GROMACS .gro file of C-alpha atoms in nm:
model
  499
    1UNK     CA    1  33.402  13.008   7.010
    2UNK     CA    2  33.349  13.267   7.242
    3UNK     CA    3  33.431  13.142   7.624
    4UNK     CA    4  33.241  13.255   7.928
    5UNK     CA    5  33.248  13.173   8.303
    6UNK     CA    6  32.864  13.115   8.450
    7UNK     CA    7  32.917  13.244   8.829
    8UNK     CA    8  32.569  13.187   9.062
    9UNK     CA    9  32.553  13.400   9.289
   10UNK     CA   10  32.292  13.270   9.572
   11UNK     CA   11  32.166  13.508   9.768
   12UNK     CA   12  31.963  13.546  10.098
   13UNK     CA   13  31.660  13.670   9.926
   14UNK     CA   14  31.766  13.544   9.570
   15UNK     CA   15  31.981  13.335   9.334
   16UNK     CA   16  32.095  13.489   9.027
   17UNK     CA   17  32.334  13.421   8.781
   18UNK     CA   18  32.550  13.620   8.570
   19UNK     CA   19  32.796  13.563   8.246
   20UNK     CA   20  33.141  13.734   8.261
   21UNK     CA   21  33.413  13.715   7.903
   22UNK     CA   22  33.768  13.678   7.926
   23UNK     CA   23  33.784  14.150   7.991
   24UNK     CA   24  33.565  14.083   8.364
   25UNK     CA   25  33.230  14.195   8.139
   26UNK     CA   26  32.897  14.140   8.230
   27UNK     CA   27  32.731  13.967   7.905
   28UNK     CA   28  32.394  13.843   8.067
   29UNK     CA   29  32.245  13.835   8.442
   30UNK     CA   30  31.917  13.630   8.560
   31UNK     CA   31  31.794  13.713   8.920
   32UNK     CA   32  31.502  13.510   9.085
   33UNK     CA   33  31.358  13.564   9.404
   34UNK     CA   34  31.234  13.265   9.661
   35UNK     CA   35  31.054  13.236   9.935
   36UNK     CA   36  31.135  13.372  10.322
   37UNK     CA   37  31.004  13.224  10.584
   38UNK     CA   38  30.933  13.329  10.951
   39UNK     CA   39  30.782  13.024  11.100
   40UNK     CA   40  30.765  13.260  11.506
   41UNK     CA   41  31.025  13.552  11.583
   42UNK     CA   42  31.353  13.509  11.537
   43UNK     CA   43  31.304  13.213  11.304
   44UNK     CA   44  31.410  13.232  10.993
   45UNK     CA   45  31.400  12.929  10.728
   46UNK     CA   46  31.411  12.887  10.404
   47UNK     CA   47  31.261  12.548  10.128
   48UNK     CA   48  31.644  12.436   9.977
   49UNK     CA   49  31.420  12.304   9.751
   50UNK     CA   50  31.366  12.651   9.669
   51UNK     CA   51  31.727  12.743   9.682
   52UNK     CA   52  31.829  12.497   9.511
   53UNK     CA   53  31.543  12.515   9.175
   54UNK     CA   54  31.560  12.902   9.155
   55UNK     CA   55  31.913  12.897   9.118
   56UNK     CA   56  31.914  12.593   8.840
   57UNK     CA   57  31.673  12.828   8.680
   58UNK     CA   58  31.857  13.152   8.673
   59UNK     CA   59  32.171  12.960   8.504
   60UNK     CA   60  31.924  12.812   8.246
   61UNK     CA   61  31.756  13.144   8.207
   62UNK     CA   62  32.074  13.335   8.150
   63UNK     CA   63  32.234  13.088   7.894
   64UNK     CA   64  31.938  13.100   7.692
   65UNK     CA   65  31.874  13.444   7.649
   66UNK     CA   66  32.245  13.499   7.599
   67UNK     CA   67  32.253  13.258   7.374
   68UNK     CA   68  32.523  13.033   7.548
   69UNK     CA   69  32.532  12.663   7.495
   70UNK     CA   70  32.699  12.527   7.753
   71UNK     CA   71  33.033  12.356   7.533
   72UNK     CA   72  33.080  12.792   7.600
   73UNK     CA   73  33.077  12.805   7.930
   74UNK     CA   74  33.445  12.714   8.086
   75UNK     CA   75  33.349  12.670   8.417
   76UNK     CA   76  33.148  12.772   8.687
   77UNK     CA   77  33.187  12.992   9.003
   78UNK     CA   78  32.953  12.933   9.288
   79UNK     CA   79  32.972  13.256   9.533
   80UNK     CA   80  32.666  13.167   9.857
   81UNK     CA   81  32.489  13.338  10.125
   82UNK     CA   82  32.695  13.216  10.422
   83UNK     CA   83  32.627  13.067  10.760
   84UNK     CA   84  32.290  12.980  10.628
   85UNK     CA   85  32.228  12.556  10.728
   86UNK     CA   86  32.115  12.254  10.518
   87UNK     CA   87  32.071  11.893  10.623
   88UNK     CA   88  32.019  11.597  10.326
   89UNK     CA   89  31.952  11.313  10.279
   90UNK     CA   90  32.288  11.148  10.045
   91UNK     CA   91  32.067  10.919   9.869
   92UNK     CA   92  31.820  11.055   9.789
   93UNK     CA   93  31.894  11.410   9.748
   94UNK     CA   94  31.568  11.573   9.933
   95UNK     CA   95  31.675  11.772  10.227
   96UNK     CA   96  31.498  11.648  10.609
   97UNK     CA   97  31.394  11.987  10.679
   98UNK     CA   98  31.418  12.347  10.589
   99UNK     CA   99  31.702  12.540  10.578
  100UNK     CA  100  31.804  12.727  10.901
  101UNK     CA  101  31.882  13.113  10.764
  102UNK     CA  102  32.247  13.310  10.886
  103UNK     CA  103  31.947  13.551  11.061
  104UNK     CA  104  31.790  13.290  11.255
  105UNK     CA  105  31.831  13.335  11.609
  106UNK     CA  106  31.703  12.997  11.772
  107UNK     CA  107  32.024  12.936  11.911
  108UNK     CA  108  32.065  13.221  12.101
  109UNK     CA  109  32.032  13.043  12.437
  110UNK     CA  110  32.231  12.775  12.355
  111UNK     CA  111  32.555  12.966  12.259
  112UNK     CA  112  32.500  13.257  12.627
  113UNK     CA  113  32.527  12.837  12.820
  114UNK     CA  114  32.882  12.776  12.600
  115UNK     CA  115  32.968  13.153  12.694
  116UNK     CA  116  32.875  13.108  13.065
  117UNK     CA  117  33.018  12.758  13.041
  118UNK     CA  118  33.372  12.970  12.949
  119UNK     CA  119  33.400  12.804  12.596
  120UNK     CA  120  33.419  13.121  12.403
  121UNK     CA  121  33.776  13.161  12.442
  122UNK     CA  122  33.848  12.800  12.228
  123UNK     CA  123  33.597  12.943  11.970
  124UNK     CA  124  33.719  13.222  11.910
  125UNK     CA  125  34.083  13.124  11.945
  126UNK     CA  126  34.015  12.820  11.721
  127UNK     CA  127  33.781  12.987  11.441
  128UNK     CA  128  33.798  13.335  11.480
  129UNK     CA  129  33.484  13.362  11.515
  130UNK     CA  130  33.244  13.516  11.816
  131UNK     CA  131  33.043  13.207  11.970
  132UNK     CA  132  32.727  13.336  11.845
  133UNK     CA  133  32.392  13.180  11.678
  134UNK     CA  134  32.486  13.404  11.356
  135UNK     CA  135  32.742  13.049  11.228
  136UNK     CA  136  32.614  12.704  11.172
  137UNK     CA  137  32.769  12.503  11.420
  138UNK     CA  138  32.428  12.533  11.647
  139UNK     CA  139  32.177  12.526  11.373
  140UNK     CA  140  32.359  12.218  11.247
  141UNK     CA  141  32.351  12.122  11.676
  142UNK     CA  142  31.943  12.178  11.688
  143UNK     CA  143  31.894  12.012  11.346
  144UNK     CA  144  32.004  11.695  11.490
  145UNK     CA  145  31.875  11.711  11.803
  146UNK     CA  146  31.459  11.844  11.677
  147UNK     CA  147  31.430  11.626  11.352
  148UNK     CA  148  31.336  11.302  11.457
  149UNK     CA  149  31.622  11.019  11.412
  150UNK     CA  150  31.840  11.297  11.262
  151UNK     CA  151  32.117  11.236  11.469
  152UNK     CA  152  32.114  10.845  11.431
  153UNK     CA  153  32.154  10.846  11.038
  154UNK     CA  154  32.374  11.133  11.017
  155UNK     CA  155  32.665  10.876  11.234
  156UNK     CA  156  32.539  10.640  10.959
  157UNK     CA  157  32.655  10.845  10.740
  158UNK     CA  158  32.276  10.898  10.569
  159UNK     CA  159  32.299  11.252  10.655
  160UNK     CA  160  32.481  11.532  10.472
  161UNK     CA  161  32.566  11.898  10.682
  162UNK     CA  162  32.627  12.189  10.390
  163UNK     CA  163  32.623  12.564  10.376
  164UNK     CA  164  32.446  12.695  10.067
  165UNK     CA  165  32.789  12.644   9.817
  166UNK     CA  166  32.786  12.285   9.946
  167UNK     CA  167  32.420  12.179   9.876
  168UNK     CA  168  32.415  12.394   9.534
  169UNK     CA  169  32.796  12.166   9.440
  170UNK     CA  170  32.607  11.866   9.584
  171UNK     CA  171  32.299  11.984   9.307
  172UNK     CA  172  32.513  12.040   9.017
  173UNK     CA  173  32.769  11.754   9.088
  174UNK     CA  174  32.743  11.462   9.314
  175UNK     CA  175  33.027  11.550   9.537
  176UNK     CA  176  32.946  11.638   9.947
  177UNK     CA  177  33.249  11.957   9.938
  178UNK     CA  178  33.298  12.282  10.092
  179UNK     CA  179  33.541  12.539   9.959
  180UNK     CA  180  33.781  12.682  10.291
  181UNK     CA  181  33.600  13.052  10.297
  182UNK     CA  182  33.268  12.854  10.369
  183UNK     CA  183  33.421  12.617  10.627
  184UNK     CA  184  33.553  12.872  10.839
  185UNK     CA  185  33.224  13.032  10.874
  186UNK     CA  186  33.074  12.732  11.016
  187UNK     CA  187  33.239  12.713  11.373
  188UNK     CA  188  33.381  12.442  11.344
  189UNK     CA  189  33.659  12.461  11.139
  190UNK     CA  190  34.023  12.571  11.248
  191UNK     CA  191  34.114  12.855  11.040
  192UNK     CA  192  34.520  12.794  11.138
  193UNK     CA  193  34.542  12.432  11.059
  194UNK     CA  194  34.290  12.525  10.775
  195UNK     CA  195  34.086  12.145  10.907
  196UNK     CA  196  33.779  12.080  11.097
  197UNK     CA  197  33.849  12.095  11.499
  198UNK     CA  198  33.818  11.750  11.690
  199UNK     CA  199  33.728  11.972  12.022
  200UNK     CA  200  33.475  12.134  11.832
  201UNK     CA  201  33.298  11.874  11.728
  202UNK     CA  202  33.301  11.709  12.021
  203UNK     CA  203  33.186  12.054  12.163
  204UNK     CA  204  32.895  12.105  11.987
  205UNK     CA  205  32.802  11.724  11.918
  206UNK     CA  206  32.871  11.704  11.564
  207UNK     CA  207  32.931  11.346  11.407
  208UNK     CA  208  33.221  11.401  11.133
  209UNK     CA  209  33.012  11.105  10.918
  210UNK     CA  210  32.815  11.462  10.802
  211UNK     CA  211  33.066  11.715  10.729
  212UNK     CA  212  33.128  11.786  10.352
  213UNK     CA  213  33.554  11.751  10.190
  214UNK     CA  214  33.726  12.080  10.198
  215UNK     CA  215  33.822  12.200   9.934
  216UNK     CA  216  34.084  12.524   9.774
  217UNK     CA  217  33.842  12.770   9.646
  218UNK     CA  218  33.994  12.763   9.320
  219UNK     CA  219  34.033  12.448   9.175
  220UNK     CA  220  33.833  12.192   8.956
  221UNK     CA  221  33.536  12.016   9.186
  222UNK     CA  222  33.367  11.812   8.969
  223UNK     CA  223  33.167  11.840   8.614
  224UNK     CA  224  32.786  11.946   8.629
  225UNK     CA  225  32.556  11.623   8.577
  226UNK     CA  226  32.481  11.630   8.163
  227UNK     CA  227  32.116  11.660   8.214
  228UNK     CA  228  32.104  12.025   8.347
  229UNK     CA  229  32.285  12.200   8.123
  230UNK     CA  230  32.290  11.971   7.829
  231UNK     CA  231  32.628  11.883   7.879
  232UNK     CA  232  32.859  11.883   8.138
  233UNK     CA  233  33.067  12.186   8.271
  234UNK     CA  234  33.329  12.189   8.479
  235UNK     CA  235  33.264  12.331   8.855
  236UNK     CA  236  33.617  12.505   8.963
  237UNK     CA  237  33.558  12.802   9.216
  238UNK     CA  238  33.380  12.868   9.546
  239UNK     CA  239  33.338  13.175   9.770
  240UNK     CA  240  33.139  13.243  10.085
  241UNK     CA  241  32.987  13.568   9.893
  242UNK     CA  242  33.162  13.804  10.105
  243UNK     CA  243  33.475  13.651  10.042
  244UNK     CA  244  33.381  13.654   9.677
  245UNK     CA  245  33.319  14.017   9.646
  246UNK     CA  246  33.607  14.115   9.875
  247UNK     CA  247  33.803  13.894   9.589
  248UNK     CA  248  33.599  14.048   9.290
  249UNK     CA  249  33.692  14.432   9.454
  250UNK     CA  250  34.050  14.317   9.386
  251UNK     CA  251  34.142  14.336   9.739
  252UNK     CA  252  34.426  14.125   9.698
  253UNK     CA  253  34.683  14.306   9.931
  254UNK     CA  254  34.751  14.398  10.278
  255UNK     CA  255  34.503  14.679  10.438
  256UNK     CA  256  34.266  14.707  10.137
  257UNK     CA  257  33.943  14.680  10.232
  258UNK     CA  258  33.580  14.657  10.110
  259UNK     CA  259  33.214  14.662  10.233
  260UNK     CA  260  32.856  14.554  10.051
  261UNK     CA  261  32.589  14.718  10.077
  262UNK     CA  262  32.316  14.398  10.070
  263UNK     CA  263  32.074  14.244  10.283
  264UNK     CA  264  32.348  14.279  10.591
  265UNK     CA  265  32.656  14.477  10.518
  266UNK     CA  266  33.012  14.303  10.531
  267UNK     CA  267  33.306  14.495  10.580
  268UNK     CA  268  33.636  14.301  10.571
  269UNK     CA  269  33.964  14.420  10.523
  270UNK     CA  270  34.260  14.145  10.354
  271UNK     CA  271  34.494  14.125  10.674
  272UNK     CA  272  34.765  13.886  10.483
  273UNK     CA  273  34.909  13.539  10.496
  274UNK     CA  274  34.831  13.506  10.834
  275UNK     CA  275  34.489  13.539  11.082
  276UNK     CA  276  34.518  13.828  11.296
  277UNK     CA  277  34.307  13.764  11.653
  278UNK     CA  278  34.045  14.073  11.676
  279UNK     CA  279  34.066  14.241  12.038
  280UNK     CA  280  33.729  14.474  11.913
  281UNK     CA  281  33.487  14.211  11.861
  282UNK     CA  282  33.547  14.175  11.481
  283UNK     CA  283  33.579  13.818  11.299
  284UNK     CA  284  33.927  13.611  11.162
  285UNK     CA  285  33.789  13.462  10.915
  286UNK     CA  286  33.923  13.273  10.574
  287UNK     CA  287  33.943  13.471  10.277
  288UNK     CA  288  34.024  13.219   9.968
  289UNK     CA  289  34.250  12.921   9.921
  290UNK     CA  290  34.432  12.994   9.529
  291UNK     CA  291  34.739  12.765   9.391
  292UNK     CA  292  34.828  12.596   9.754
  293UNK     CA  293  34.860  12.989   9.991
  294UNK     CA  294  34.510  13.067  10.263
  295UNK     CA  295  34.477  13.418  10.249
  296UNK     CA  296  34.305  13.583  10.577
  297UNK     CA  297  34.060  13.927  10.608
  298UNK     CA  298  33.946  14.074  10.953
  299UNK     CA  299  33.570  14.136  10.871
  300UNK     CA  300  33.225  14.315  11.053
  301UNK     CA  301  32.893  14.203  11.018
  302UNK     CA  302  32.621  14.418  11.081
  303UNK     CA  303  32.287  14.182  11.041
  304UNK     CA  304  32.023  14.480  10.880
  305UNK     CA  305  32.149  14.668  10.574
  306UNK     CA  306  31.949  14.706  10.301
  307UNK     CA  307  31.733  14.549  10.423
  308UNK     CA  308  31.603  14.789  10.649
  309UNK     CA  309  31.494  14.990  10.365
  310UNK     CA  310  31.329  14.666  10.248
  311UNK     CA  311  31.140  14.773  10.613
  312UNK     CA  312  31.043  15.121  10.544
  313UNK     CA  313  30.917  14.878  10.188
  314UNK     CA  314  30.780  14.602  10.362
  315UNK     CA  315  30.698  14.663  10.747
  316UNK     CA  316  30.594  14.984  10.739
  317UNK     CA  317  30.489  15.058  10.353
  318UNK     CA  318  30.618  15.398  10.321
  319UNK     CA  319  30.783  15.378  10.024
  320UNK     CA  320  30.676  15.140   9.711
  321UNK     CA  321  30.958  15.010   9.576
  322UNK     CA  322  31.314  15.026   9.761
  323UNK     CA  323  31.507  15.236   9.518
  324UNK     CA  324  31.259  15.547   9.616
  325UNK     CA  325  31.393  15.604   9.978
  326UNK     CA  326  31.660  15.835   9.836
  327UNK     CA  327  31.391  16.056   9.727
  328UNK     CA  328  31.247  16.044  10.025
  329UNK     CA  329  31.546  16.101  10.226
  330UNK     CA  330  31.606  16.391  10.029
  331UNK     CA  331  31.296  16.570  10.147
  332UNK     CA  332  31.460  16.654  10.456
  333UNK     CA  333  31.756  16.850  10.490
  334UNK     CA  334  31.862  16.622  10.762
  335UNK     CA  335  31.739  16.329  10.995
  336UNK     CA  336  31.597  16.593  11.209
  337UNK     CA  337  31.735  16.438  11.503
  338UNK     CA  338  31.560  16.094  11.434
  339UNK     CA  339  31.784  15.809  11.483
  340UNK     CA  340  31.685  15.428  11.320
  341UNK     CA  341  31.881  15.116  11.482
  342UNK     CA  342  31.779  14.844  11.267
  343UNK     CA  343  31.840  14.534  11.571
  344UNK     CA  344  31.574  14.345  11.442
  345UNK     CA  345  31.750  13.985  11.453
  346UNK     CA  346  31.988  14.186  11.765
  347UNK     CA  347  32.308  14.318  11.627
  348UNK     CA  348  32.638  14.190  11.493
  349UNK     CA  349  32.995  14.350  11.579
  350UNK     CA  350  33.138  14.508  11.761
  351UNK     CA  351  32.848  14.459  12.004
  352UNK     CA  352  32.694  14.112  11.929
  353UNK     CA  353  32.413  14.154  12.083
  354UNK     CA  354  32.125  13.872  12.021
  355UNK     CA  355  31.910  14.074  12.259
  356UNK     CA  356  31.896  14.402  12.121
  357UNK     CA  357  31.567  14.516  11.945
  358UNK     CA  358  31.508  14.780  11.660
  359UNK     CA  359  31.474  15.105  11.836
  360UNK     CA  360  31.352  15.388  11.669
  361UNK     CA  361  31.425  15.736  11.848
  362UNK     CA  362  31.473  16.104  11.873
  363UNK     CA  363  31.097  16.137  11.698
  364UNK     CA  364  30.909  16.494  11.766
  365UNK     CA  365  30.594  16.655  11.649
  366UNK     CA  366  30.753  16.763  11.332
  367UNK     CA  367  30.899  16.400  11.294
  368UNK     CA  368  30.776  16.241  10.966
  369UNK     CA  369  30.797  15.962  10.704
  370UNK     CA  370  31.105  16.153  10.514
  371UNK     CA  371  31.330  16.194  10.854
  372UNK     CA  372  31.275  15.757  10.886
  373UNK     CA  373  31.387  15.723  10.541
  374UNK     CA  374  31.696  15.914  10.615
  375UNK     CA  375  31.746  15.777  10.953
  376UNK     CA  376  31.723  15.434  10.803
  377UNK     CA  377  31.988  15.500  10.549
  378UNK     CA  378  32.213  15.717  10.769
  379UNK     CA  379  32.193  15.406  11.021
  380UNK     CA  380  32.343  15.190  10.765
  381UNK     CA  381  32.627  15.405  10.729
  382UNK     CA  382  32.673  15.433  11.119
  383UNK     CA  383  32.662  15.023  11.169
  384UNK     CA  384  32.994  15.031  10.877
  385UNK     CA  385  33.200  15.347  11.049
  386UNK     CA  386  33.234  15.141  11.355
  387UNK     CA  387  33.332  14.854  11.195
  388UNK     CA  388  33.581  15.046  10.983
  389UNK     CA  389  33.717  15.193  11.390
  390UNK     CA  390  33.728  14.867  11.533
  391UNK     CA  391  33.942  14.696  11.189
  392UNK     CA  392  34.160  15.000  11.236
  393UNK     CA  393  34.260  14.925  11.581
  394UNK     CA  394  34.286  14.536  11.570
  395UNK     CA  395  34.474  14.609  11.249
  396UNK     CA  396  34.672  14.924  11.256
  397UNK     CA  397  34.696  14.922  10.894
  398UNK     CA  398  34.528  15.285  10.778
  399UNK     CA  399  34.285  15.239  10.542
  400UNK     CA  400  34.339  15.520  10.223
  401UNK     CA  401  33.961  15.411  10.091
  402UNK     CA  402  33.682  15.185  10.072
  403UNK     CA  403  33.597  14.988   9.804
  404UNK     CA  404  33.183  14.954   9.800
  405UNK     CA  405  32.946  14.717   9.637
  406UNK     CA  406  32.610  14.553   9.672
  407UNK     CA  407  32.268  14.703   9.587
  408UNK     CA  408  32.209  14.967   9.860
  409UNK     CA  409  32.560  15.108   9.688
  410UNK     CA  410  32.379  15.272   9.449
  411UNK     CA  411  32.256  15.515   9.623
  412UNK     CA  412  32.426  15.821   9.598
  413UNK     CA  413  32.322  16.027   9.952
  414UNK     CA  414  32.452  15.708  10.158
  415UNK     CA  415  32.760  15.666   9.962
  416UNK     CA  416  32.811  16.049  10.019
  417UNK     CA  417  32.732  16.012  10.356
  418UNK     CA  418  32.949  15.702  10.444
  419UNK     CA  419  33.206  15.888  10.314
  420UNK     CA  420  33.176  16.163  10.503
  421UNK     CA  421  33.183  15.899  10.892
  422UNK     CA  422  33.435  15.769  10.792
  423UNK     CA  423  33.670  16.032  10.702
  424UNK     CA  424  33.817  15.848  10.360
  425UNK     CA  425  33.697  15.788   9.978
  426UNK     CA  426  33.389  15.576   9.958
  427UNK     CA  427  33.488  15.408   9.544
  428UNK     CA  428  33.178  15.244   9.392
  429UNK     CA  429  33.306  15.039   9.091
  430UNK     CA  430  33.190  15.020   8.697
  431UNK     CA  431  33.112  14.655   8.828
  432UNK     CA  432  32.927  14.627   9.107
  433UNK     CA  433  32.851  14.276   9.066
  434UNK     CA  434  33.114  14.195   9.257
  435UNK     CA  435  33.040  13.941   9.441
  436UNK     CA  436  32.929  13.708   9.109
  437UNK     CA  437  33.285  13.821   8.955
  438UNK     CA  438  33.485  13.707   9.218
  439UNK     CA  439  33.301  13.412   9.232
  440UNK     CA  440  33.423  13.393   8.838
  441UNK     CA  441  33.763  13.525   8.909
  442UNK     CA  442  33.837  13.192   9.113
  443UNK     CA  443  33.675  13.002   8.906
  444UNK     CA  444  33.878  13.114   8.557
  445UNK     CA  445  34.221  13.062   8.761
  446UNK     CA  446  34.174  12.744   8.836
  447UNK     CA  447  34.153  12.648   8.455
  448UNK     CA  448  34.389  12.877   8.303
  449UNK     CA  449  34.100  13.115   8.120
  450UNK     CA  450  34.251  13.393   8.357
  451UNK     CA  451  34.682  13.318   8.449
  452UNK     CA  452  34.770  13.558   8.752
  453UNK     CA  453  34.554  13.766   9.003
  454UNK     CA  454  34.742  14.065   8.861
  455UNK     CA  455  34.556  13.985   8.520
  456UNK     CA  456  34.186  13.978   8.704
  457UNK     CA  457  34.305  14.241   8.986
  458UNK     CA  458  34.368  14.483   8.621
  459UNK     CA  459  34.079  14.494   8.484
  460UNK     CA  460  33.834  14.632   8.784
  461UNK     CA  461  33.770  14.994   8.722
  462UNK     CA  462  33.668  15.245   8.929
  463UNK     CA  463  33.326  15.444   8.852
  464UNK     CA  464  33.228  15.733   9.120
  465UNK     CA  465  33.473  15.832   9.416
  466UNK     CA  466  33.312  16.014   9.685
  467UNK     CA  467  33.495  16.249   9.915
  468UNK     CA  468  33.455  16.291  10.276
  469UNK     CA  469  33.310  16.660  10.318
  470UNK     CA  470  33.218  16.641  10.645
  471UNK     CA  471  33.431  16.840  11.028
  472UNK     CA  472  33.623  16.614  11.181
  473UNK     CA  473  33.367  16.781  11.541
  474UNK     CA  474  33.091  16.708  11.333
  475UNK     CA  475  33.160  16.361  11.266
  476UNK     CA  476  33.269  16.289  11.629
  477UNK     CA  477  32.907  16.461  11.744
  478UNK     CA  478  32.707  16.215  11.496
  479UNK     CA  479  32.865  15.903  11.619
  480UNK     CA  480  32.815  16.017  11.995
  481UNK     CA  481  32.509  16.046  11.902
  482UNK     CA  482  32.446  15.708  11.728
  483UNK     CA  483  32.639  15.533  12.001
  484UNK     CA  484  32.354  15.607  12.284
  485UNK     CA  485  32.096  15.567  12.012
  486UNK     CA  486  32.243  15.176  12.022
  487UNK     CA  487  32.294  15.152  12.397
  488UNK     CA  488  31.925  15.210  12.417
  489UNK     CA  489  31.859  14.912  12.193
  490UNK     CA  490  32.074  14.678  12.372
  491UNK     CA  491  31.907  14.420  12.578
  492UNK     CA  492  31.544  14.427  12.542
  493UNK     CA  493  31.425  14.112  12.442
  494UNK     CA  494  31.491  13.914  12.805
  495UNK     CA  495  31.763  13.646  12.813
  496UNK     CA  496  31.565  13.314  12.741
  497UNK     CA  497  31.304  13.390  12.557
  498UNK     CA  498  31.355  13.166  12.234
  499UNK     CA  499  31.496  13.480  12.019
   0.00000   0.00000   0.00000
């Protein structure tokens, strides 16, 4: 009876489930979008029950359509949108409030106050993170302070906090766990000690009773309730989506780099067996823990990647489908001097400006839809180029290529422009579902479905390589103009505006 690994890829705008066989081939997939909630400017929420029901529906659908029984599923691996914060009742298993999404900026002012009080250095030293509303700690504190009775109930052990991996693991198995990669994104976890940090729990006023148990990224953490799939299935892999994608891109050696072009863009470099402190406002983060060994990454996060194209579709209405953006951008020879800085949720690395706002600049009467579309695509590449420049300064390791994945990596115009800006080849793999593949590999390694990292890395294959064609002087000129546009976007929303 053929065996498979089922990867649950829970993202910001949709839940997906993908089946992989022993060769790492994709054998079936299903995807369900779910509602995004924007109650007031600066706030982004999900209904946690939508996350769970959409993910469960995908898993059941892919098994049904592939004709695969639960008995044929050797293990389940989970990859998840990171930092999104869920608080639920341990007894009923129901969330006590909407989940606060990683894009949410409601706690930006709280972070600024903590920074003004001198706490940023502790946060950066212990967690490798910037003191920013992006991460889970201030979101959890907000829920404890603003949901009636939540803090008291949390202290009594009645409530459970978790990022989305914890929420799914709880609903699947009944266990309250998180893996080291997701824990490292909460701003409560000491990445050097690989443990919750009591100083940070005190700083953010988080009771330890609410925290999940931290497990490895590749180990058996439980078995699914029998009624979910007809019989229990082992859950043995968990990683945040970007760490999972890095693992799935076979970036298992120091200096290897991948960039995911999803809702946001996330560039990660394998930093080795020790965390590398960033001096250029990147993040040091846990990559994964496998077989007792912890690997670390350097990361740069762009808040608006593919979401910028979604804005062209849903906000401006200049394209009907996201995939139409390439054709529209190719309708003009260049951007015509138009630059779009998509700081709709502030700016991430290396700027970390929660008060920046989206800016469209350089327009003339000759500017049209094509120029705006091209500027939107180029903005994704410019932001990613900033990350690689900072990364190379921090790690002092020459980068020979960048492995690309995510939905927007299928856009050849974007990939070529990215290679031109980076000055190194950009390589797209044959299997672009690297987030799910990484989760599958982690789950399979835990149970012996695959024997070693070398075995799974050998499954990775390139589909297309984009070579840089741009002259160095032209590259510098474009990056300098981009920097001018970014500067004009910064500090637009006033401090204290509750972004």
